[in-house]
Amino acid sequence: MAVLIDTGFPVQMKDFRVAMEKVGVSFDKLKAVILTHQDVDHIGSLPEILQECGDRVRDLSLHSQYPSDNFLGMIPTNIDWVDDLKEKEFLR
């Protein structure tokens, strides 16, 4: 099974096929596509890929303009960490 992360610009499908075959993975093994976000250089060849691959490929994108937005607030930022350090130093 092969998973493709992002699909590049439109008309790059031939490039994907060649690149996959270079590393010994047949394009026929492609079963899933994950899109990181919706910029044209990340989703451009998706219609072509889905048209050629039909039902054997699933689009596993997070269906958000910027999927990273789903994770904001879950990971502490360095600013929070620095603020905590300053407060602890002050209390010593």
XYZ file of C-alpha atoms in Angstrom:
92
model
C 0.000 0.000 0.000
C 1.246 3.505 -0.805
C 0.108 6.811 0.701
C 0.734 10.123 -1.055
C 1.019 13.276 1.029
C -0.023 16.263 -1.091
C -0.424 16.099 -4.850
C 1.667 18.991 -6.134
C 0.714 21.367 -8.914
C -1.828 20.443 -11.605
C -0.424 18.157 -14.335
C 2.285 16.655 -12.100
C 0.739 13.189 -12.024
C 3.293 11.829 -14.492
C 6.045 13.089 -12.160
C 4.480 11.219 -9.222
C 4.251 8.023 -11.230
C 7.923 8.264 -12.286
C 9.095 9.139 -8.751
C 7.174 6.236 -7.211
C 8.528 3.766 -9.750
C 12.086 5.054 -9.125
C 11.796 3.944 -5.495
C 10.195 0.636 -6.438
C 6.562 1.462 -5.643
C 4.018 0.831 -8.380
C 1.454 3.604 -8.878
C -1.152 0.835 -8.674
C -0.284 0.495 -4.965
C -1.536 4.034 -4.211
C -4.466 3.691 -1.803
C -4.676 7.031 0.029
C -3.962 10.725 -0.435
C -3.465 13.049 2.534
C -3.684 16.779 1.863
C -1.914 19.021 4.350
C -3.706 22.172 3.173
C -5.482 23.598 0.152
C -2.804 25.615 -1.636
C -2.611 24.805 -5.354
C 0.912 23.381 -5.014
C -0.468 20.811 -2.549
C -3.793 19.826 -4.188
C -3.281 20.564 -7.884
C -3.065 16.995 -9.190
C -5.744 15.528 -6.911
C -8.524 15.558 -9.562
C -6.239 13.765 -12.038
C -5.177 11.187 -9.471
C -8.736 10.492 -8.345
C -9.917 10.245 -11.956
C -7.248 7.699 -12.849
C -7.343 5.721 -9.614
C -11.100 5.703 -9.138
C -12.497 4.108 -5.998
C -9.241 2.476 -4.926
C -7.864 5.783 -3.560
C -9.309 7.651 -0.593
C -8.817 11.345 0.130
C -7.819 11.481 3.795
C -7.465 15.253 4.056
C -8.670 16.947 7.191
C -11.204 19.039 5.237
C -10.114 22.323 6.760
C -8.507 25.233 4.935
C -5.445 24.859 7.141
C -5.557 21.527 9.010
C -2.916 22.773 11.458
C -5.615 25.116 12.823
C -7.244 22.025 14.343
C -4.242 21.671 16.648
C -3.747 25.268 17.775
C -3.825 25.492 21.545
C -2.966 21.821 22.031
C 0.795 22.359 21.963
C 2.308 24.773 24.487
C 4.148 27.628 22.857
C 7.646 28.736 23.769
C 6.219 32.066 24.901
C 4.133 30.323 27.582
C 7.193 28.408 28.708
C 9.345 31.561 28.908
C 6.625 33.415 30.834
C 6.438 30.549 33.353
C 10.212 30.620 33.773
C 10.267 34.369 34.415
C 7.555 34.037 37.058
C 9.369 31.180 38.820
C 12.636 33.150 38.846
C 10.856 36.163 40.325
C 9.350 34.049 43.124
C 12.733 32.672 44.246
